[in-house]
């Protein structure tokens, strides 16, 4: 019986420990309640003090200030807030590309408009009937050039050849009104025009330089448009369920644990973002290829095919060509008569002798060059700034929106408690997320919207490379080039190969600062996590019972 007091004392100690443990954990939830209210949620049912967390399914199941409803509300909130972060992060890239598109498009169209206006202003006084009777011919030329620039599937070389052919026919008729010129005779004349060169070297020179210039400018502007469209569409890709859980745990679980002032660890945030933005990071290679190709094409704006000189002075080259034929009228006519024979004298009275007005080539390119140089320089700088946009996105969001550059890496939120985050940071892209400790990522199921945008980038890059080499390309809608055939889950070979080769002996072990207790995908988790005070009480009670039985 002398053991009874000892056993009774042990029971008292156990009860005291249980009360003490319970009392020490029941912290106030005032800060969490205030924070929860600022997010627009009702405080009905929100605990005044910490409660046991067996009900939690995302946050660690220790003592908590969050109910199941609060956890669910925080998860939804984190999803909407992350989508807003993505929209905001993409806005800078979109603004860059859209503004550059407007600047470049406006500049190139202005060049063409000024050239056309100069032609309309100067040609009437210079060429009289030649202009007045053929206004539509000149308008059609500029209309074709605009259509080509806008991406219409027309052959620019053929359009220019057609213009020179029609101009030659009409100019020859005006220069020889006393003759009856038949269509057959004109066909003969046109066939020998390459040999006789009635306009000198202007048609060949303009065709070479104009095609290169227009191919360059339209592919460049199209590249800006495609880039902006890709950023916009990718920013609208929805989050996966696993990503939503991971972001909720990253951002709001510290509040549930009563650590409202503790920021997430940088590496922890990066792993969550790299998992959530794995598909987006796969855009990086083709995005860089697009930017590099655009920078190369921009270099083509200067040099032999200077865009300012070529597009801005088309009217000048036309005037030069007409002057060449007027000045060499006798020799050109003689060569044509020699090759095609003398046409019959017209029985109709002449409608009026050609007044033989001869114009000089109009050179009004005083301001050309400086504007384009500044435009290209500014565009190149802006494009280089967004070259690593997709792989830099996790850091951008973490550093600017979630963590802080001044966070103490030994006293930050690591997903379980306040302390250092130990797992290594994953690489970029879908294939590198196979061992991501924070986000469950199925690397065999890439996002199809993003895969389509990768294809868009490839198509546009191919067009830009053709443009750099001076090759014409058909500017059809890029979506026509994307194959929708095939079966399976759309897993790229290099990714699936890694998936198939994975086995337990080669997979690296996951490292955590504290064992993962989030209960993610685990049934009956609540039975494994009992309050510490109850465990102590039961243990001491067993010891006390043994003493009492002696």
Coordinates of C-alpha atoms in Angstrom, one line a residue:
X1 CA 0.0 0.0 0.0
X2 CA 3.0 2.3 0.4
X3 CA 3.1 2.5 -3.4
X4 CA -0.4 4.1 -3.6
X5 CA 0.8 7.7 -2.8
X6 CA 3.5 7.3 -5.4
X7 CA 1.0 6.2 -8.1
X8 CA -1.5 8.8 -7.0
X9 CA 1.2 11.4 -7.4
X10 CA 2.0 10.2 -10.9
X11 CA -1.7 10.6 -11.9
X12 CA -1.7 14.1 -10.6
X13 CA 1.5 14.9 -12.5
X14 CA -0.1 13.5 -15.7
X15 CA -3.3 15.5 -15.2
X16 CA -1.2 18.6 -14.5
X17 CA 0.9 18.1 -17.7
X18 CA -2.3 17.6 -19.7
X19 CA -3.7 20.9 -18.4
X20 CA -0.4 22.7 -18.8
X21 CA 0.0 21.5 -22.4
X22 CA -3.5 22.4 -23.3
X23 CA -3.2 25.8 -21.7
X24 CA 0.1 26.6 -23.4
X25 CA -1.3 25.8 -26.9
X26 CA -4.5 27.7 -26.6
X27 CA -3.1 30.9 -28.1
X28 CA -5.3 33.8 -29.1
X29 CA -6.5 33.9 -32.8
X30 CA -7.1 37.6 -32.8
X31 CA -4.6 38.4 -35.5
X32 CA -5.9 35.6 -37.7
X33 CA -9.5 36.8 -37.2
X34 CA -8.5 40.3 -38.2
X35 CA -6.7 39.0 -41.3
X36 CA -9.5 36.7 -42.3
X37 CA -11.9 39.6 -42.1
X38 CA -9.7 41.8 -44.4
X39 CA -10.1 39.1 -47.0
X40 CA -13.8 39.7 -47.1
X41 CA -14.9 36.6 -45.1
X42 CA -17.4 36.4 -42.2
X43 CA -16.1 35.8 -38.7
X44 CA -18.9 33.5 -37.9
X45 CA -17.5 30.2 -36.6
X46 CA -13.9 31.6 -36.5
X47 CA -12.2 30.4 -33.3
X48 CA -11.2 32.9 -30.6
X49 CA -8.3 30.7 -29.6
X50 CA -6.4 27.8 -31.2
X51 CA -8.1 24.5 -31.6
X52 CA -6.9 21.0 -32.5
X53 CA -6.2 20.7 -36.2
X54 CA -7.2 17.1 -37.1
X55 CA -9.7 18.4 -39.5
X56 CA -7.2 20.2 -41.7
X57 CA -6.5 18.7 -45.2
X58 CA -3.9 21.1 -46.6
X59 CA -2.2 22.8 -43.6
X60 CA -0.2 20.9 -41.0
X61 CA -2.5 19.3 -38.5
X62 CA -1.1 20.9 -35.3
X63 CA -2.9 23.4 -33.2
X64 CA -4.6 25.9 -35.5
X65 CA -6.8 29.0 -35.8
X66 CA -8.4 27.7 -39.0
X67 CA -11.6 25.6 -39.4
X68 CA -12.3 23.4 -42.4
X69 CA -14.4 26.2 -43.9
X70 CA -11.6 28.7 -43.4
X71 CA -9.1 26.4 -45.1
X72 CA -11.4 26.0 -48.0
X73 CA -12.0 29.7 -48.3
X74 CA -8.3 30.4 -48.1
X75 CA -7.7 27.9 -50.9
X76 CA -10.2 29.6 -53.2
X77 CA -8.7 33.0 -52.3
X78 CA -5.2 31.8 -53.1
X79 CA -6.3 30.6 -56.5
X80 CA -7.9 33.9 -57.5
X81 CA -5.0 35.9 -56.1
X82 CA -2.5 33.8 -58.0
X83 CA -4.4 34.2 -61.2
X84 CA -4.3 37.9 -60.6
X85 CA -0.6 37.7 -60.0
X86 CA -0.1 35.9 -63.3
X87 CA -2.2 38.5 -65.2
X88 CA -0.2 41.3 -63.6
X89 CA 3.1 39.6 -64.3
X90 CA 2.2 39.0 -68.0
X91 CA 0.9 42.6 -68.4
X92 CA 4.4 44.0 -68.5
X93 CA 5.5 41.7 -71.3
X94 CA 2.2 42.3 -73.2
X95 CA 2.6 46.1 -72.9
X96 CA 6.1 45.8 -74.2
X97 CA 5.2 43.8 -77.2
X98 CA 1.9 45.7 -77.9
X99 CA 3.6 49.1 -77.7
X100 CA 6.4 48.0 -80.0
X101 CA 3.9 46.6 -82.4
X102 CA 2.0 49.9 -82.5
X103 CA 5.2 51.9 -82.9
X104 CA 6.7 49.8 -85.7
X105 CA 3.4 49.2 -87.5
X106 CA 2.6 52.9 -87.4
X107 CA 6.1 53.8 -88.6
X108 CA 6.1 51.4 -91.6
X109 CA 2.5 52.4 -92.6
X110 CA 3.4 56.1 -92.3
X111 CA 6.4 55.5 -94.6
X112 CA 4.1 54.0 -97.2
X113 CA 1.4 56.7 -96.8
X114 CA 3.9 59.5 -97.2
X115 CA 5.3 57.9 -100.3
X116 CA 1.8 57.6 -101.8
X117 CA 0.9 61.1 -100.9
X118 CA 4.1 62.5 -102.4
X119 CA 3.2 60.6 -105.7
X120 CA -0.3 62.1 -105.8
X121 CA 1.1 65.6 -105.0
X122 CA 3.9 65.7 -107.6
X123 CA 2.9 63.4 -110.5
X124 CA 0.0 65.5 -111.9
X125 CA 2.3 68.4 -112.7
X126 CA 5.2 66.2 -113.7
X127 CA 3.4 63.7 -116.0
X128 CA 0.1 65.2 -117.0
X129 CA -2.0 62.7 -118.9
X130 CA 0.2 59.8 -118.0
X131 CA -0.8 60.3 -114.4
X132 CA -4.4 61.5 -114.9
X133 CA -5.3 58.6 -117.1
X134 CA -3.6 56.0 -114.9
X135 CA -4.4 57.1 -111.4
X136 CA -5.9 53.7 -110.6
X137 CA -2.7 52.0 -111.7
X138 CA -0.7 53.8 -109.0
X139 CA -3.4 53.4 -106.4
X140 CA -3.5 49.7 -107.1
X141 CA 0.2 49.4 -106.6
X142 CA 0.1 50.9 -103.1
X143 CA -3.0 48.9 -102.3
X144 CA -1.1 45.7 -103.2
X145 CA 1.9 46.7 -101.1
X146 CA -0.4 47.3 -98.1
X147 CA -2.1 44.0 -98.6
X148 CA 1.2 42.2 -98.7
X149 CA 2.4 44.0 -95.6
X150 CA -0.8 43.0 -93.8
X151 CA -0.1 39.4 -94.5
X152 CA -2.2 38.6 -97.6
X153 CA -1.1 35.6 -99.5
X154 CA 0.1 37.4 -102.6
X155 CA 3.4 37.3 -104.5
X156 CA 5.0 40.7 -104.2
X157 CA 7.4 40.1 -107.1
X158 CA 4.5 39.3 -109.4
X159 CA 2.6 42.3 -108.2
X160 CA 5.6 44.6 -108.9
X161 CA 6.2 42.9 -112.3
X162 CA 2.5 43.5 -113.2
X163 CA 2.8 47.2 -112.3
X164 CA 5.8 47.7 -114.5
X165 CA 4.2 45.8 -117.3
X166 CA 1.0 47.9 -117.2
X167 CA 3.0 51.1 -116.8
X168 CA 5.1 50.3 -119.8
X169 CA 2.1 49.5 -122.0
X170 CA 0.3 52.8 -121.1
X171 CA 3.4 54.9 -121.3
X172 CA 4.4 53.5 -124.7
X173 CA 0.8 54.2 -126.0
X174 CA 1.0 57.8 -124.8
X175 CA 4.4 58.3 -126.3
X176 CA 3.2 56.9 -129.7
X177 CA -0.4 58.1 -130.2
X178 CA -0.1 58.0 -134.0
X179 CA 0.1 54.3 -134.0
X180 CA -2.5 51.6 -133.5
X181 CA -1.1 49.4 -130.7
X182 CA -2.8 46.1 -130.5
X183 CA -2.8 43.7 -127.5
X184 CA -0.6 41.3 -129.5
X185 CA 1.9 44.0 -130.2
X186 CA 2.0 44.9 -126.5
X187 CA 2.6 41.3 -125.6
X188 CA 5.5 41.2 -127.9
X189 CA 6.9 44.5 -126.4
X190 CA 6.6 43.2 -122.8
X191 CA 8.4 39.9 -123.7
X192 CA 11.4 42.0 -124.9
X193 CA 11.3 44.5 -122.0
X194 CA 13.8 42.6 -120.0
X195 CA 16.2 42.8 -122.9
X196 CA 15.5 46.4 -123.8
X197 CA 15.2 47.7 -120.2
X198 CA 13.0 50.7 -121.1
X199 CA 13.0 51.8 -117.4
X200 CA 16.6 51.2 -116.9
X201 CA 17.7 49.1 -113.8
X202 CA 14.9 50.6 -111.6
X203 CA 12.4 47.7 -111.8
X204 CA 14.9 45.0 -111.1
X205 CA 16.6 47.0 -108.3
X206 CA 13.3 48.0 -106.7
X207 CA 11.9 44.5 -106.9
X208 CA 15.0 43.1 -105.1
X209 CA 15.1 45.7 -102.4
X210 CA 11.4 46.1 -101.9
X211 CA 10.7 42.4 -101.5
X212 CA 13.5 42.1 -98.9
X213 CA 12.3 45.2 -97.0
X214 CA 8.6 44.2 -97.0
X215 CA 9.4 40.6 -96.0
X216 CA 11.4 41.9 -93.1
X217 CA 9.0 44.5 -91.8
X218 CA 5.9 42.4 -92.1
X219 CA 7.5 39.3 -90.4
X220 CA 8.9 41.5 -87.7
X221 CA 5.6 43.2 -86.9
X222 CA 3.8 39.8 -87.1
X223 CA 6.4 38.4 -84.6
X224 CA 5.5 41.2 -82.2
X225 CA 1.8 40.4 -82.6
X226 CA 2.3 36.6 -82.1
X227 CA 4.5 37.1 -79.1
X228 CA 1.8 39.3 -77.4
X229 CA -0.9 36.8 -78.2
X230 CA 1.1 33.9 -76.8
X231 CA 1.6 35.8 -73.5
X232 CA -2.1 36.7 -73.3
X233 CA -3.3 33.1 -73.9
X234 CA -0.8 31.5 -71.6
X235 CA -1.7 33.9 -68.8
X236 CA -5.2 32.6 -68.9
X237 CA -4.3 28.9 -68.4
X238 CA -6.1 27.7 -65.2
X239 CA -4.4 26.2 -62.2
X240 CA -4.4 22.5 -61.4
X241 CA -6.0 21.3 -58.1
X242 CA -2.6 20.3 -56.8
X243 CA -1.2 23.8 -57.6
X244 CA -4.1 25.4 -55.7
X245 CA -3.4 23.3 -52.6
X246 CA 0.4 24.1 -52.8
X247 CA -0.2 27.8 -53.1
X248 CA -2.7 27.8 -50.2
X249 CA -0.2 26.0 -48.0
X250 CA 2.6 28.4 -49.1
X251 CA 0.7 31.6 -48.5
X252 CA -2.1 31.0 -45.9
X253 CA -1.1 28.1 -43.7
X254 CA 1.3 30.3 -41.7
X255 CA -1.7 32.3 -40.6
X256 CA -3.5 29.2 -39.6
X257 CA -0.6 28.2 -37.4
X258 CA -0.6 31.7 -35.8
X259 CA 2.5 32.9 -37.7
X260 CA 1.1 35.9 -39.4
X261 CA 4.4 37.8 -39.5
X262 CA 6.4 34.8 -40.9
X263 CA 7.2 35.0 -44.6
X264 CA 7.6 31.9 -46.7
X265 CA 11.2 30.7 -47.4
X266 CA 12.5 31.7 -50.8
X267 CA 13.4 28.2 -52.0
X268 CA 10.1 26.9 -50.8
X269 CA 8.2 29.5 -52.8
X270 CA 10.4 28.8 -55.9
X271 CA 9.6 25.1 -55.7
X272 CA 5.9 25.8 -55.5
X273 CA 6.1 28.2 -58.5
X274 CA 8.3 25.9 -60.6
X275 CA 5.8 23.2 -60.1
X276 CA 2.8 25.4 -60.8
X277 CA 4.4 27.1 -63.8
X278 CA 6.2 24.0 -65.2
X279 CA 4.3 24.0 -68.5
X280 CA 4.9 27.8 -68.9
X281 CA 8.6 27.3 -68.5
X282 CA 8.6 24.9 -71.4
X283 CA 7.9 27.9 -73.6
X284 CA 11.4 29.2 -72.9
X285 CA 13.4 27.6 -75.8
X286 CA 11.0 28.6 -78.5
X287 CA 10.4 32.0 -76.9
X288 CA 14.2 32.7 -77.0
X289 CA 14.4 31.5 -80.6
X290 CA 11.6 34.0 -81.5
X291 CA 13.3 36.9 -79.8
X292 CA 16.7 36.1 -81.3
X293 CA 15.1 35.8 -84.8
X294 CA 13.3 39.2 -84.4
X295 CA 16.6 40.8 -83.3
X296 CA 18.3 39.4 -86.5
X297 CA 15.5 40.7 -88.7
X298 CA 15.6 44.1 -87.1
X299 CA 19.2 44.3 -88.3
X300 CA 17.9 44.0 -91.9
X301 CA 16.1 47.3 -91.5
X302 CA 19.4 49.0 -92.2
X303 CA 22.0 48.3 -94.9
X304 CA 21.5 47.7 -98.6
X305 CA 17.7 47.1 -98.1
X306 CA 17.2 50.0 -95.8
X307 CA 13.5 50.1 -95.0
X308 CA 13.4 53.9 -94.8
X309 CA 15.0 54.3 -98.1
X310 CA 13.2 51.6 -99.9
X311 CA 9.6 52.0 -98.6
X312 CA 9.7 55.8 -98.1
X313 CA 11.0 56.5 -101.7
X314 CA 8.9 54.2 -103.9
X315 CA 7.4 57.2 -105.6
X316 CA 10.9 58.5 -106.3
X317 CA 11.9 55.2 -108.0
X318 CA 8.8 55.2 -110.1
X319 CA 9.5 58.8 -111.2
X320 CA 13.1 57.8 -111.9
X321 CA 11.9 54.9 -114.1
X322 CA 9.5 57.1 -116.1
X323 CA 12.2 59.7 -116.6
X324 CA 14.6 56.9 -117.9
X325 CA 12.0 55.9 -120.6
X326 CA 11.2 59.5 -121.5
X327 CA 14.9 60.4 -121.9
X328 CA 15.6 57.3 -124.0
X329 CA 12.3 57.5 -125.9
X330 CA 13.8 57.3 -129.4
X331 CA 16.2 54.4 -128.7
X332 CA 13.6 52.4 -126.8
X333 CA 11.0 52.9 -129.6
X334 CA 13.5 51.9 -132.2
X335 CA 14.4 48.7 -130.4
X336 CA 10.8 47.8 -129.9
X337 CA 10.0 48.4 -133.6
X338 CA 13.0 46.3 -134.6
X339 CA 11.9 43.4 -132.4
X340 CA 8.2 43.5 -133.0
X341 CA 7.8 45.4 -136.2
X342 CA 6.3 48.7 -137.1
X343 CA 2.7 49.1 -135.8
X344 CA 0.1 50.4 -138.1
X345 CA -0.7 54.1 -138.3
X346 CA -3.8 54.9 -136.4
X347 CA -6.8 56.0 -138.5
X348 CA -8.2 57.9 -135.6
X349 CA -7.2 61.5 -135.1
X350 CA -4.7 62.0 -132.3
X351 CA -6.3 63.0 -129.0
X352 CA -3.5 65.5 -128.5
X353 CA 0.2 65.4 -128.8
X354 CA 2.1 64.4 -125.8
X355 CA 3.2 67.5 -124.0
X356 CA 6.5 65.7 -123.3
X357 CA 6.6 66.8 -119.7
X358 CA 9.6 65.4 -118.0
X359 CA 9.8 65.1 -114.3
X360 CA 12.8 64.8 -112.1
X361 CA 13.0 62.1 -109.4
X362 CA 11.7 63.6 -106.2
X363 CA 14.0 63.1 -103.3
X364 CA 12.3 64.2 -100.1
X365 CA 13.9 61.7 -97.7
X366 CA 15.6 64.4 -95.6
X367 CA 14.3 63.0 -92.3
X368 CA 14.6 59.4 -93.1
X369 CA 17.0 57.2 -91.1
X370 CA 17.1 58.9 -87.7
X371 CA 13.5 57.8 -86.7
X372 CA 14.1 54.2 -87.7
X373 CA 17.4 54.0 -86.0
X374 CA 15.9 55.1 -82.7
X375 CA 12.9 52.8 -83.2
X376 CA 15.0 49.8 -83.8
X377 CA 17.4 50.6 -80.9
X378 CA 14.5 50.9 -78.5
X379 CA 12.8 47.7 -79.8
X380 CA 16.0 45.7 -79.4
X381 CA 16.4 46.8 -75.8
X382 CA 12.8 46.0 -74.9
X383 CA 13.0 42.5 -76.6
X384 CA 16.2 41.6 -74.7
X385 CA 14.5 42.6 -71.5
X386 CA 11.8 39.9 -71.9
X387 CA 14.0 37.2 -73.4
X388 CA 14.0 35.1 -70.2
X389 CA 10.4 36.0 -69.3
X390 CA 9.1 32.4 -68.8
X391 CA 11.9 31.0 -66.7
X392 CA 12.1 34.2 -64.7
X393 CA 8.4 34.1 -63.9
X394 CA 8.7 32.0 -60.7
X395 CA 11.3 34.4 -59.3
X396 CA 9.3 37.4 -60.3
X397 CA 6.2 36.2 -58.5
X398 CA 8.0 35.0 -55.4
X399 CA 10.3 38.1 -55.0
X400 CA 7.7 40.7 -55.8
X401 CA 4.4 39.2 -54.5
X402 CA 5.0 36.4 -51.9
X403 CA 8.3 36.4 -50.2
X404 CA 10.8 39.2 -49.4
X405 CA 14.4 39.7 -50.3
X406 CA 15.1 40.4 -46.6
X407 CA 13.5 37.1 -45.4
X408 CA 15.5 35.2 -42.8
X409 CA 16.1 31.8 -44.3
X410 CA 16.4 30.3 -40.8
X411 CA 13.2 31.8 -39.5
X412 CA 10.8 31.5 -42.5
X413 CA 7.8 29.4 -43.2
X414 CA 9.0 26.1 -44.7
X415 CA 5.6 24.5 -45.2
X416 CA 5.5 22.8 -41.8
X417 CA 6.9 25.3 -39.3
X418 CA 9.2 28.3 -38.8
X419 CA 12.7 27.1 -39.8
X420 CA 15.1 26.6 -42.7
X421 CA 13.8 25.0 -45.9
X422 CA 16.0 22.0 -46.8
X423 CA 14.8 20.5 -50.1
X424 CA 16.8 21.6 -53.2
X425 CA 15.1 23.9 -55.8
X426 CA 13.8 22.1 -58.9
X427 CA 14.9 22.9 -62.4
X428 CA 12.7 24.6 -65.0
X429 CA 10.1 22.9 -67.1
X430 CA 7.7 20.0 -66.9
X431 CA 10.3 17.1 -67.0
X432 CA 12.2 18.5 -64.0
X433 CA 9.2 18.4 -61.7
X434 CA 9.2 14.6 -61.3
X435 CA 10.6 14.9 -57.8
X436 CA 9.1 18.3 -56.8
X437 CA 8.5 18.0 -53.1
X438 CA 5.7 20.6 -53.0
X439 CA 3.5 20.1 -56.0
X440 CA 2.3 16.9 -57.5
X441 CA 3.0 17.2 -61.3
X442 CA 2.1 14.6 -63.9
X443 CA 4.9 15.1 -66.4
X444 CA 3.1 12.8 -68.9
X445 CA 0.2 15.3 -69.3
X446 CA 1.5 18.6 -70.7
X447 CA -1.0 21.5 -71.0
X448 CA -2.3 21.4 -74.5
X449 CA -3.0 25.1 -74.7
X450 CA 0.6 25.8 -73.9
X451 CA 1.8 23.2 -76.4
X452 CA -0.2 24.9 -79.1
X453 CA 1.4 28.2 -78.2
X454 CA 4.8 26.5 -78.4
X455 CA 3.9 25.5 -82.0
X456 CA 2.8 29.1 -82.8
X457 CA 6.3 30.3 -81.7
X458 CA 8.0 27.7 -83.8
X459 CA 6.0 28.6 -86.9
X460 CA 6.7 32.3 -86.4
X461 CA 10.4 31.8 -85.8
X462 CA 10.6 29.8 -89.0
X463 CA 9.0 32.7 -90.9
X464 CA 11.4 35.2 -89.3
X465 CA 14.4 33.1 -90.3
X466 CA 13.1 32.9 -93.9
X467 CA 12.6 36.7 -93.8
X468 CA 16.2 37.2 -92.6
X469 CA 17.4 35.3 -95.6
X470 CA 15.2 37.3 -97.9
X471 CA 12.9 34.4 -98.6
X472 CA 9.2 35.1 -99.1
X473 CA 6.8 33.0 -97.0
X474 CA 3.0 32.5 -97.2
X475 CA 1.4 34.3 -94.3
X476 CA -1.5 32.1 -93.5
X477 CA -3.1 31.9 -90.1
X478 CA -0.6 30.1 -87.9
X479 CA -3.4 27.9 -86.6
X480 CA -3.6 26.3 -90.0
X481 CA -0.1 25.0 -89.5
X482 CA -0.9 23.2 -86.3
X483 CA -1.6 19.6 -86.7
X484 CA -4.6 18.4 -84.6
X485 CA -4.2 14.8 -85.5
X486 CA -2.7 12.1 -83.4
X487 CA -3.6 10.2 -80.3
X488 CA -2.4 9.6 -76.8
X489 CA -2.0 12.1 -74.0
X490 CA 0.3 14.5 -75.9
X491 CA 3.4 13.6 -74.0
X492 CA 6.6 14.7 -75.8
X493 CA 9.1 11.9 -76.5
X494 CA 11.8 13.3 -74.3
X495 CA 9.5 13.7 -71.4
X496 CA 7.8 10.3 -71.7
X497 CA 11.3 8.7 -72.0
X498 CA 12.2 10.1 -68.6
X499 CA 8.9 8.9 -67.2
X500 CA 9.4 5.3 -68.5
X501 CA 12.9 5.1 -67.3
X502 CA 12.0 6.1 -63.7
X503 CA 12.3 3.3 -61.1
X504 CA 12.7 3.2 -57.3
X505 CA 16.4 2.6 -57.6
X506 CA 17.1 5.8 -59.6
X507 CA 14.6 8.2 -58.0
X508 CA 16.2 10.6 -55.6
X509 CA 14.7 10.7 -52.1
X510 CA 12.6 13.6 -51.1
X511 CA 14.1 15.8 -48.3
X512 CA 11.9 17.7 -45.9
X513 CA 12.8 20.0 -43.0
X514 CA 9.9 18.3 -41.2
X515 CA 7.9 15.2 -42.3
X516 CA 5.0 16.2 -44.5
X517 CA 1.8 16.1 -42.4
X518 CA -0.5 17.9 -44.8
X519 CA -2.6 14.8 -45.2
X520 CA -2.5 15.3 -49.0
X521 CA -4.1 12.3 -50.6
X522 CA -4.0 10.3 -47.3
X523 CA -7.1 8.7 -45.9
X524 CA -7.8 8.6 -42.2
X525 CA -5.0 11.1 -41.4
X526 CA -6.8 12.4 -38.4
X527 CA -6.3 9.2 -36.5
X528 CA -2.5 9.5 -36.7
X529 CA -2.2 12.9 -35.2
X530 CA -3.5 13.1 -31.6
X531 CA -2.9 16.1 -29.4
X532 CA 0.4 15.8 -27.4
X533 CA -1.2 16.3 -24.0
X534 CA -3.4 13.2 -24.4
X535 CA -0.5 11.1 -25.4
X536 CA 1.4 12.2 -22.3
X537 CA -1.6 11.6 -20.1
X538 CA -2.1 8.0 -21.4
X539 CA 1.6 7.2 -21.1
X540 CA 1.8 8.4 -17.4
X541 CA -1.5 6.7 -16.6
X542 CA -0.2 3.3 -17.8
X543 CA 2.9 3.7 -15.6
X544 CA 0.8 4.7 -12.6
X545 CA -1.4 1.7 -13.1
X546 CA 1.6 -0.6 -13.1
X547 CA 2.7 0.9 -9.8
X548 CA -0.8 0.6 -8.2
X549 CA -0.9 -3.2 -9.1
X550 CA 2.3 -3.9 -7.2

